[in-house]
GROMACS .gro file of C-alpha atoms in nm:
model
  455
    1MET     CA    1  -0.007   0.004   0.003
    2SER     CA    2   0.140   0.327  -0.117
    3THR     CA    3   0.160   0.605   0.157
    4SER     CA    4   0.268   0.891  -0.070
    5ARG     CA    5   0.105   1.224  -0.025
    6LEU     CA    6  -0.188   1.285  -0.260
    7ILE     CA    7  -0.189   1.660  -0.211
    8GLU     CA    8   0.120   1.876  -0.239
    9PHE     CA    9   0.175   2.246  -0.241
   10SER     CA   10   0.388   2.422  -0.495
   11GLU     CA   11   0.659   2.649  -0.374
   12GLU     CA   12   0.465   2.962  -0.491
   13ASP     CA   13   0.151   2.821  -0.301
   14LEU     CA   14   0.343   2.777   0.019
   15ALA     CA   15   0.510   3.117  -0.007
   16GLU     CA   16   0.167   3.288  -0.049
   17LEU     CA   17   0.015   3.066   0.234
   18ASP     CA   18   0.306   3.178   0.462
   19GLU     CA   19   0.229   3.542   0.388
   20VAL     CA   20  -0.130   3.489   0.481
   21ALA     CA   21  -0.034   3.308   0.800
   22CYS     CA   22   0.208   3.598   0.887
   23ALA     CA   23  -0.068   3.849   0.829
   24ALA     CA   24  -0.298   3.653   1.058
   25GLU     CA   25  -0.029   3.656   1.330
   26ARG     CA   26  -0.004   4.030   1.294
   27ILE     CA   27  -0.381   4.103   1.274
   28THR     CA   28  -0.493   3.894   1.563
   29PRO     CA   29  -0.339   4.101   1.852
   30ALA     CA   30  -0.436   4.423   1.676
   31LEU     CA   31  -0.793   4.294   1.640
   32GLY     CA   32  -0.799   4.188   2.003
   33ALA     CA   33  -0.693   4.537   2.111
   34MET     CA   34  -0.965   4.696   1.910
   35GLU     CA   35  -1.227   4.453   2.038
   36VAL     CA   36  -1.136   4.524   2.397
   37GLU     CA   37  -1.146   4.901   2.330
   38ASN     CA   38  -1.500   4.847   2.207
   39VAL     CA   39  -1.583   4.640   2.518
   40ARG     CA   40  -1.459   4.913   2.747
   41ASN     CA   41  -1.657   5.173   2.555
   42GLN     CA   42  -1.966   4.969   2.583
   43ALA     CA   43  -1.906   4.922   2.955
   44ARG     CA   44  -1.887   5.302   2.985
   45ALA     CA   45  -2.236   5.329   2.828
   46GLY     CA   46  -2.353   5.086   3.092
   47ALA     CA   47  -2.207   5.285   3.363
   48ILE     CA   48  -2.383   5.593   3.220
   49ALA     CA   49  -2.713   5.403   3.222
   50GLU     CA   50  -2.657   5.287   3.577
   51ARG     CA   51  -2.580   5.650   3.692
   52VAL     CA   52  -2.888   5.792   3.534
   53SER     CA   53  -3.108   5.513   3.666
   54ARG     CA   54  -3.006   5.584   4.023
   55ARG     CA   55  -3.138   5.927   3.999
   56LEU     CA   56  -3.477   5.819   3.890
   57PRO     CA   57  -3.760   5.690   4.110
   58ALA     CA   58  -3.726   5.330   4.209
   59SER     CA   59  -3.933   5.210   3.914
   60VAL     CA   60  -3.827   4.890   3.735
   61ARG     CA   61  -3.977   5.029   3.410
   62SER     CA   62  -3.811   5.366   3.440
   63GLN     CA   63  -3.471   5.206   3.494
   64GLU     CA   64  -3.528   4.963   3.210
   65MET     CA   65  -3.613   5.254   2.979
   66VAL     CA   66  -3.283   5.421   3.066
   67TYR     CA   67  -3.084   5.105   2.956
   68ARG     CA   68  -3.298   5.078   2.638
   69SER     CA   69  -3.231   5.442   2.551
   70VAL     CA   70  -2.857   5.416   2.595
   71ALA     CA   71  -2.849   5.088   2.399
   72ALA     CA   72  -3.047   5.244   2.116
   73GLU     CA   73  -2.796   5.527   2.103
   74LEU     CA   74  -2.507   5.292   2.038
   75ALA     CA   75  -2.721   5.067   1.809
   76GLY     CA   76  -2.787   5.365   1.575
   77VAL     CA   77  -2.420   5.435   1.505
   78THR     CA   78  -2.318   5.059   1.489
   79PHE     CA   79  -2.602   4.951   1.260
   80THR     CA   80  -2.743   4.693   1.495
   81THR     CA   81  -3.063   4.656   1.705
   82ASP     CA   82  -3.101   4.808   2.047
   83ARG     CA   83  -3.181   4.459   2.185
   84SER     CA   84  -2.853   4.323   2.066
   85MET     CA   85  -2.666   4.623   2.186
   86GLN     CA   86  -2.819   4.602   2.535
   87ALA     CA   87  -2.705   4.245   2.560
   88GLN     CA   88  -2.355   4.345   2.447
   89ILE     CA   89  -2.345   4.635   2.702
   90THR     CA   90  -2.449   4.394   2.983
   91GLN     CA   91  -2.173   4.151   2.877
   92ALA     CA   92  -1.922   4.429   2.854
   93VAL     CA   93  -2.000   4.556   3.201
   94GLU     CA   94  -1.947   4.206   3.348
   95TRP     CA   95  -1.613   4.163   3.164
   96VAL     CA   96  -1.482   4.495   3.286
   97GLU     CA   97  -1.601   4.454   3.649
   98CYS     CA   98  -1.539   4.084   3.704
   99TYR     CA   99  -1.268   3.968   3.453
  100PRO     CA  100  -1.006   4.245   3.420
  101VAL     CA  101  -0.714   3.990   3.383
  102THR     CA  102  -0.887   3.808   3.110
  103LEU     CA  103  -0.964   4.141   2.947
  104ALA     CA  104  -0.591   4.246   2.965
  105ALA     CA  105  -0.482   3.914   2.803
  106TRP     CA  106  -0.741   3.958   2.534
  107GLU     CA  107  -0.619   4.325   2.476
  108ALA     CA  108  -0.255   4.203   2.455
  109GLY     CA  109  -0.341   3.952   2.189
  110ARG     CA  110  -0.248   3.654   2.418
  111ILE     CA  111  -0.608   3.512   2.395
  112THR     CA  112  -0.916   3.576   2.164
  113ARG     CA  113  -1.266   3.690   2.202
  114GLY     CA  114  -1.373   3.319   2.198
  115HIS     CA  115  -1.149   3.252   2.511
  116ALA     CA  116  -1.285   3.566   2.690
  117THR     CA  117  -1.640   3.453   2.618
  118ALA     CA  118  -1.570   3.107   2.752
  119VAL     CA  119  -1.426   3.263   3.072
  120LEU     CA  120  -1.729   3.470   3.111
  121ARG     CA  121  -1.978   3.182   3.053
  122CYS     CA  122  -1.790   2.931   3.286
  123GLY     CA  123  -1.753   3.206   3.562
  124THR     CA  124  -2.132   3.267   3.581
  125VAL     CA  125  -2.173   2.970   3.815
  126LEU     CA  126  -1.950   3.146   4.067
  127PRO     CA  127  -2.063   3.409   4.325
  128ARG     CA  128  -1.910   3.743   4.243
  129GLU     CA  129  -1.656   3.728   4.527
  130ALA     CA  130  -1.501   3.426   4.388
  131ARG     CA  131  -1.462   3.553   4.034
  132ALA     CA  132  -1.131   3.742   4.083
  133GLU     CA  133  -0.944   3.425   4.165
  134PHE     CA  134  -1.116   3.238   3.879
  135ASP     CA  135  -1.025   3.527   3.638
  136ALA     CA  136  -0.658   3.526   3.716
  137ALA     CA  137  -0.623   3.149   3.679
  138ALA     CA  138  -0.852   3.123   3.375
  139ALA     CA  139  -0.674   3.377   3.167
  140GLU     CA  140  -0.351   3.178   3.209
  141LEU     CA  141  -0.517   2.856   3.122
  142CYS     CA  142  -0.642   3.005   2.798
  143VAL     CA  143  -0.294   3.111   2.671
  144GLY     CA  144  -0.174   2.898   2.383
  145GLN     CA  145  -0.498   2.674   2.391
  146SER     CA  146  -0.782   2.661   2.139
  147VAL     CA  147  -1.122   2.762   2.275
  148GLY     CA  148  -1.259   2.410   2.236
  149ARG     CA  149  -0.970   2.249   2.435
  150VAL     CA  150  -0.977   2.489   2.727
  151LYS     CA  151  -1.365   2.497   2.797
  152ASP     CA  152  -1.367   2.172   3.005
  153ARG     CA  153  -1.066   2.295   3.205
  154LEU     CA  154  -1.243   2.625   3.275
  155ASP     CA  155  -1.548   2.433   3.383
  156HIS     CA  156  -1.350   2.230   3.629
  157LEU     CA  157  -1.169   2.534   3.751
  158ALA     CA  158  -1.498   2.696   3.829
  159GLN     CA  159  -1.612   2.389   4.017
  160GLU     CA  160  -1.297   2.384   4.231
  161LEU     CA  161  -1.336   2.747   4.321
  162HIS     CA  162  -1.713   2.730   4.405
  163PRO     CA  163  -1.790   2.744   4.782
  164ARG     CA  164  -2.051   2.489   4.742
  165THR     CA  165  -1.975   2.130   4.610
  166LEU     CA  166  -2.110   2.020   4.272
  167ALA     CA  167  -2.300   1.747   4.446
  168GLU     CA  168  -2.501   2.015   4.647
  169ARG     CA  169  -2.555   2.225   4.334
  170HIS     CA  170  -2.651   1.924   4.112
  171ALA     CA  171  -2.916   1.811   4.356
  172LYS     CA  172  -3.079   2.157   4.336
  173ALA     CA  173  -3.044   2.187   3.957
  174ARG     CA  174  -3.180   1.842   3.904
  175GLU     CA  175  -3.508   1.948   4.053
  176GLU     CA  176  -3.549   2.185   3.766
  177ARG     CA  177  -3.537   1.913   3.486
  178ARG     CA  178  -3.827   1.958   3.248
  179VAL     CA  179  -3.945   1.932   2.895
  180SER     CA  180  -4.098   2.239   2.720
  181VAL     CA  181  -4.243   2.309   2.372
  182THR     CA  182  -4.189   2.648   2.196
  183PRO     CA  183  -4.403   2.706   1.889
  184LEU     CA  184  -4.218   2.813   1.580
  185ARG     CA  185  -4.323   2.922   1.233
  186ASP     CA  186  -4.491   2.714   0.956
  187GLY     CA  187  -4.645   2.445   1.176
  188MET     CA  188  -4.315   2.352   1.354
  189SER     CA  189  -4.220   2.357   1.723
  190GLU     CA  190  -3.906   2.324   1.932
  191LEU     CA  191  -3.906   2.050   2.199
  192VAL     CA  192  -3.648   2.126   2.463
  193ALA     CA  193  -3.546   1.882   2.739
  194THR     CA  194  -3.356   2.015   3.041
  195LEU     CA  195  -3.169   1.702   3.181
  196PRO     CA  196  -2.869   1.608   3.376
  197THR     CA  197  -2.563   1.627   3.146
  198LEU     CA  198  -2.490   1.262   3.144
  199LEU     CA  199  -2.845   1.178   3.022
  200ALA     CA  200  -2.842   1.438   2.766
  201GLU     CA  201  -2.516   1.330   2.624
  202GLY     CA  202  -2.615   0.976   2.627
  203ILE     CA  203  -2.937   1.055   2.434
  204SER     CA  204  -2.751   1.252   2.179
  205ASP     CA  205  -2.488   0.986   2.134
  206ARG     CA  206  -2.746   0.707   2.089
  207LEU     CA  207  -2.932   0.917   1.823
  208ASN     CA  208  -2.598   0.956   1.646
  209GLU     CA  209  -2.542   0.581   1.645
  210GLN     CA  210  -2.892   0.501   1.525
  211ALA     CA  211  -2.876   0.760   1.255
  212ALA     CA  212  -2.540   0.613   1.131
  213SER     CA  213  -2.697   0.271   1.112
  214VAL     CA  214  -2.984   0.406   0.911
  215ILE     CA  215  -2.746   0.570   0.673
  216ASP     CA  216  -2.532   0.268   0.635
  217ALA     CA  217  -2.843   0.055   0.563
  218ARG     CA  218  -2.957   0.313   0.312
  219ASN     CA  219  -2.619   0.319   0.133
  220ALA     CA  220  -2.565  -0.050   0.135
  221PRO     CA  221  -2.554  -0.209  -0.221
  222ALA     CA  222  -2.858  -0.391  -0.324
  223ASP     CA  223  -2.840  -0.770  -0.350
  224SER     CA  224  -2.739  -0.833  -0.715
  225GLY     CA  225  -2.944  -1.152  -0.721
  226ALA     CA  226  -3.262  -0.997  -0.621
  227GLU     CA  227  -3.525  -0.910  -0.878
  228PRO     CA  228  -3.655  -0.549  -0.869
  229ASP     CA  229  -4.007  -0.511  -0.748
  230ALA     CA  230  -4.182  -0.337  -1.029
  231ASP     CA  231  -4.488  -0.271  -0.814
  232ALA     CA  232  -4.290  -0.114  -0.533
  233ASN     CA  233  -4.344   0.262  -0.516
  234VAL     CA  234  -4.089   0.354  -0.238
  235GLU     CA  235  -3.944   0.703  -0.236
  236PRO     CA  236  -3.570   0.705  -0.192
  237ASP     CA  237  -3.456   0.803   0.142
  238CYS     CA  238  -3.284   1.138   0.112
  239ARG     CA  239  -3.302   1.255   0.469
  240THR     CA  240  -3.000   1.436   0.613
  241ARG     CA  241  -2.846   1.303   0.934
  242GLU     CA  242  -3.016   1.568   1.148
  243GLN     CA  243  -3.354   1.487   0.996
  244ILE     CA  244  -3.295   1.120   1.073
  245ARG     CA  245  -3.206   1.202   1.436
  246ALA     CA  246  -3.524   1.398   1.477
  247ASP     CA  247  -3.733   1.117   1.317
  248ILE     CA  248  -3.579   0.856   1.548
  249LEU     CA  249  -3.638   1.066   1.856
  250CYS     CA  250  -4.002   1.098   1.761
  251ASP     CA  251  -4.046   0.728   1.683
  252THR     CA  252  -3.879   0.620   2.000
  253LEU     CA  253  -4.078   0.858   2.233
  254LEU     CA  254  -4.403   0.788   2.071
  255SER     CA  255  -4.380   0.412   2.022
  256ALA     CA  256  -4.095   0.316   2.263
  257SER     CA  257  -3.898   0.168   1.981
  258PRO     CA  258  -3.741   0.314   1.669
  259LEU     CA  259  -3.976   0.215   1.375
  260VAL     CA  260  -3.727   0.338   1.119
  261ASP     CA  261  -3.499   0.049   1.213
  262PRO     CA  262  -3.437  -0.121   0.876
  263THR     CA  263  -3.352  -0.454   1.060
  264ARG     CA  264  -3.668  -0.459   1.287
  265ASP     CA  265  -3.898  -0.753   1.252
  266GLY     CA  266  -4.225  -0.865   1.435
  267ASP     CA  267  -4.039  -1.002   1.728
  268GLY     CA  268  -3.915  -0.657   1.850
  269ASN     CA  269  -3.626  -0.426   1.794
  270GLY     CA  270  -3.364  -0.507   1.531
  271THR     CA  271  -2.999  -0.411   1.533
  272LEU     CA  272  -3.088  -0.034   1.557
  273GLY     CA  273  -3.294  -0.092   1.869
  274MET     CA  274  -3.005  -0.279   2.037
  275ILE     CA  275  -2.770   0.026   1.995
  276ARG     CA  276  -2.679   0.177   2.331
  277ALA     CA  277  -2.523   0.511   2.396
  278LYS     CA  278  -2.148   0.513   2.477
  279VAL     CA  279  -1.994   0.769   2.714
  280GLN     CA  280  -1.652   0.785   2.883
  281VAL     CA  281  -1.659   0.880   3.241
  282VAL     CA  282  -1.347   0.924   3.458
  283VAL     CA  283  -1.425   0.856   3.813
  284PRO     CA  284  -1.149   0.939   4.082
  285ALA     CA  285  -1.092   0.694   4.369
  286MET     CA  286  -1.195   0.961   4.627
  287THR     CA  287  -1.530   1.003   4.456
  288LEU     CA  288  -1.596   0.628   4.477
  289LEU     CA  289  -1.497   0.637   4.844
  290GLY     CA  290  -1.748   0.908   4.908
  291LYS     CA  291  -1.487   1.171   5.016
  292ASP     CA  292  -1.623   1.426   4.770
  293GLU     CA  293  -1.882   1.568   5.006
  294ASP     CA  294  -1.613   1.763   5.180
  295PRO     CA  295  -1.560   2.093   4.999
  296ALA     CA  296  -1.183   2.049   5.053
  297ASN     CA  297  -1.200   1.729   4.833
  298ASP     CA  298  -1.422   1.882   4.553
  299THR     CA  299  -1.140   1.851   4.316
  300THR     CA  300  -1.223   1.473   4.302
  301THR     CA  301  -1.539   1.542   4.086
  302ALA     CA  302  -1.591   1.285   3.814
  303ASP     CA  303  -1.557   1.392   3.460
  304LEU     CA  304  -1.773   1.323   3.155
  305VAL     CA  305  -1.495   1.321   2.889
  306GLY     CA  306  -1.547   1.577   2.623
  307SER     CA  307  -1.836   1.752   2.799
  308ALA     CA  308  -1.848   1.862   3.161
  309PRO     CA  309  -1.825   1.744   3.527
  310ILE     CA  310  -2.094   1.511   3.671
  311ASP     CA  311  -2.202   1.492   4.028
  312PRO     CA  312  -2.041   1.226   4.261
  313ALA     CA  313  -2.366   1.039   4.319
  314THR     CA  314  -2.419   0.971   3.950
  315ALA     CA  315  -2.051   0.864   3.920
  316ARG     CA  316  -2.090   0.611   4.198
  317ALA     CA  317  -2.422   0.484   4.046
  318LEU     CA  318  -2.244   0.423   3.719
  319ALA     CA  319  -1.946   0.259   3.876
  320GLY     CA  320  -2.182   0.021   4.064
  321ALA     CA  321  -2.354  -0.083   3.750
  322VAL     CA  322  -2.052  -0.184   3.536
  323ALA     CA  323  -1.950  -0.549   3.514
  324THR     CA  324  -1.576  -0.484   3.472
  325TRP     CA  325  -1.328  -0.231   3.586
  326GLU     CA  326  -1.029  -0.060   3.424
  327ARG     CA  327  -0.784   0.070   3.681
  328LEU     CA  328  -0.534   0.334   3.584
  329VAL     CA  329  -0.206   0.387   3.778
  330VAL     CA  330  -0.108   0.760   3.768
  331HIS     CA  331   0.186   0.963   3.905
  332PRO     CA  332   0.089   1.066   4.258
  333VAL     CA  333   0.188   1.437   4.187
  334SER     CA  334   0.169   1.506   3.810
  335GLY     CA  335  -0.130   1.277   3.748
  336GLN     CA  336   0.049   1.132   3.438
  337VAL     CA  337  -0.102   0.792   3.342
  338LEU     CA  338   0.160   0.514   3.381
  339CYS     CA  339  -0.011   0.190   3.298
  340THR     CA  340  -0.328  -0.020   3.323
  341ASP     CA  341  -0.386  -0.348   3.492
  342SER     CA  342  -0.490  -0.551   3.178
  343TYR     CA  343  -0.303  -0.857   3.074
  344ARG     CA  344  -0.368  -0.835   2.701
  345ARG     CA  345  -0.117  -0.591   2.558
  346THR     CA  346  -0.323  -0.455   2.280
  347ALA     CA  347  -0.637  -0.378   2.501
  348SER     CA  348  -0.402  -0.230   2.761
  349MET     CA  349  -0.243  -0.008   2.505
  350ALA     CA  350  -0.578   0.122   2.379
  351ARG     CA  351  -0.699   0.194   2.734
  352LEU     CA  352  -0.369   0.366   2.815
  353LEU     CA  353  -0.382   0.583   2.510
  354ARG     CA  354  -0.759   0.663   2.556
  355ALA     CA  355  -0.679   0.786   2.898
  356ARG     CA  356  -0.374   0.973   2.796
  357ASP     CA  357  -0.529   1.156   2.490
  358ARG     CA  358  -0.890   1.194   2.584
  359HIS     CA  359  -0.957   1.359   2.246
  360CYS     CA  360  -0.818   1.398   1.898
  361ARG     CA  361  -0.458   1.517   1.917
  362PHE     CA  362  -0.458   1.757   1.618
  363PRO     CA  363  -0.404   2.102   1.763
  364GLY     CA  364  -0.731   2.255   1.873
  365CYS     CA  365  -0.953   1.951   1.807
  366ARG     CA  366  -1.180   1.834   2.087
  367ARG     CA  367  -1.346   1.525   1.931
  368PRO     CA  368  -1.350   1.263   2.228
  369ALA     CA  369  -1.110   0.968   2.190
  370ILE     CA  370  -1.396   0.717   2.193
  371ARG     CA  371  -1.502   0.868   1.851
  372CYS     CA  372  -1.151   0.874   1.707
  373GLU     CA  373  -0.914   0.624   1.553
  374LEU     CA  374  -0.575   0.507   1.691
  375ASP     CA  375  -0.329   0.615   1.433
  376HIS     CA  376   0.045   0.510   1.384
  377THR     CA  377   0.232   0.839   1.387
  378PHE     CA  378   0.514   0.670   1.168
  379ASP     CA  379   0.312   0.458   0.933
  380TRP     CA  380   0.299   0.080   1.007
  381ALA     CA  381   0.327   0.005   0.641
  382GLU     CA  382   0.670   0.183   0.641
  383GLY     CA  383   0.794   0.001   0.956
  384GLY     CA  384   0.635   0.197   1.230
  385PRO     CA  385   0.587  -0.001   1.552
  386THR     CA  386   0.252  -0.064   1.726
  387ASP     CA  387   0.371   0.100   2.038
  388VAL     CA  388   0.224   0.367   2.264
  389ARG     CA  389   0.522   0.587   2.167
  390ASN     CA  390   0.403   0.563   1.806
  391LEU     CA  391   0.020   0.586   1.858
  392CYS     CA  392  -0.230   0.868   1.912
  393HIS     CA  393  -0.595   0.942   1.870
  394LEU     CA  394  -0.696   1.116   1.548
  395CYS     CA  395  -1.051   1.197   1.439
  396GLN     CA  396  -1.141   1.100   1.077
  397ARG     CA  397  -1.098   1.464   0.952
  398HIS     CA  398  -0.742   1.495   1.097
  399HIS     CA  399  -0.644   1.152   1.025
  400SER     CA  400  -0.710   1.211   0.650
  401MET     CA  401  -0.524   1.544   0.669
  402LYS     CA  402  -0.220   1.367   0.800
  403GLN     CA  403  -0.243   1.105   0.533
  404PHE     CA  404  -0.327   1.313   0.223
  405THR     CA  405  -0.173   1.658   0.284
  406SER     CA  406   0.167   1.792   0.375
  407TRP     CA  407   0.091   1.821   0.745
  408GLY     CA  408   0.359   1.620   0.932
  409VAL     CA  409   0.363   1.499   1.292
  410ARG     CA  410   0.625   1.331   1.519
  411GLN     CA  411   0.625   1.218   1.867
  412LEU     CA  412   0.856   1.392   2.117
  413GLY     CA  413   0.797   1.148   2.407
  414GLY     CA  414   0.554   1.163   2.693
  415GLY     CA  415   0.269   1.176   2.457
  416VAL     CA  416   0.375   1.518   2.325
  417LEU     CA  417   0.317   1.567   1.948
  418GLU     CA  418   0.487   1.815   1.714
  419TRP     CA  419   0.288   1.908   1.414
  420THR     CA  420   0.439   2.081   1.118
  421SER     CA  421   0.229   2.280   0.874
  422PRO     CA  422   0.280   2.300   0.495
  423THR     CA  423   0.445   2.641   0.555
  424GLY     CA  424   0.685   2.505   0.812
  425ARG     CA  425   0.518   2.634   1.127
  426VAL     CA  426   0.542   2.414   1.427
  427TYR     CA  427   0.269   2.346   1.671
  428VAL     CA  428   0.340   2.144   1.990
  429ASP     CA  429   0.032   1.957   2.121
  430HIS     CA  430   0.058   1.833   2.484
  431PRO     CA  431  -0.163   1.564   2.630
  432PRO     CA  432  -0.463   1.714   2.822
  433ALA     CA  433  -0.364   1.804   3.178
  434PRO     CA  434  -0.515   1.569   3.425
  435LEU     CA  435  -0.836   1.702   3.578
  436VAL     CA  436  -0.765   1.517   3.907
  437ARG     CA  437  -0.445   1.534   4.102
  438PHE     CA  438  -0.356   1.416   4.448
  439MET     CA  439  -0.100   1.649   4.613
  440PRO     CA  440   0.115   1.543   4.901
  441SER     CA  441  -0.017   1.690   5.234
  442GLY     CA  442   0.152   1.821   5.541
  443GLY     CA  443   0.432   2.005   5.364
  444GLY     CA  444   0.651   1.687   5.367
  445ALA     CA  445   0.867   1.584   5.085
  446PRO     CA  446   0.686   1.465   4.780
  447PRO     CA  447   0.687   1.087   4.722
  448PRO     CA  448   0.969   0.965   4.493
  449ASP     CA  449   0.900   0.964   4.121
  450PRO     CA  450   0.806   0.626   3.995
  451SER     CA  451   0.961   0.488   3.673
  452PRO     CA  452   0.872   0.712   3.377
  453PRO     CA  453   0.585   0.583   3.160
  454PRO     CA  454   0.671   0.380   2.856
  455PHE     CA  455   0.562   0.659   2.627
   0.00000   0.00000   0.00000
């Protein structure tokens, strides 16, 4: 099997691409400074509205009219709506008052608007008095990371700094689960279910798996020995993946089984009905032992990989329901995964790499490892070994880019990847930082380092 590149850039193309990338490097900080200047200006508008409203009678309507008037003033000169501008002013005020470190990093071009928005969103769960500490740490977490990569770390940081444990807040939030219907135009409505994150992700994952099965069955070649049915008047299935997901959801909820299952017979669900959602959950030992109820141990919160933290009670319930366990041995200080307790080498390697990578290892990609492929960094066909030092998770999109374009990658050890773009720019991608770490207590000397991991 040939592994030669199918796509190559000419020297002229690479030179022009390099110019475009250099321009992006120059423009991005300047753009950030202009955006922050606009944010500060909008925050001044909010301060004016606040000052004027204080001089008015304590009427909610009067005060609201002040904010609307100020927003309309800015909307007129920026060619937007007053509703949109009022929302922007509210957001700008919060950035200026609660996240000055993040704003400064954005202004300096060290992070982007997307990072600042993620910090703002994740910090909303915190009381205002806890946001200063979150702001300082969050700004540094964002530097050098894509927005998608840093979101889950910001979520966990906010959980760690919250004065109440996630278990307490989840118990309260769970009481608000509901299903609502919002009428739309043209005879359509929007069905919204507010659920615990684990259930919502599981439902979405199962719909994805079932839709994929429908599409596979639809695209399967017809049996060449079968005679065409001249009387059949069946319209070809031209539905999109999202349309199929919506149809399966309706069929399942209305009939308790997906009727669009092409393998279903009179005895019950076919292959499609047997599909179950698959999620990857990291459960720290302290959570299993029930030590997470102490706020001091709230960093032991379990993690739904690729999404968000889950409450300890749900994590323990999941742990009690599984038939087999996969134990990971980690460095007591750094949290680096060292090995697993599986005897079979190939299965152990797969588990080890899934725990190390957690998502696609192309810079900026966040597709969970359970939805990626294990790829040989140095092609197996060219003599690359099947070894954890030569394997990493890549999603289909970036696996294809590595195979068919001039993007190159090599492993530097410790799971660190060095990617080289067609223009020669180098991007170093580190394994995700562990979300759970156990630090030595009592101020004593840290435990000795165990042997370094085999990768």
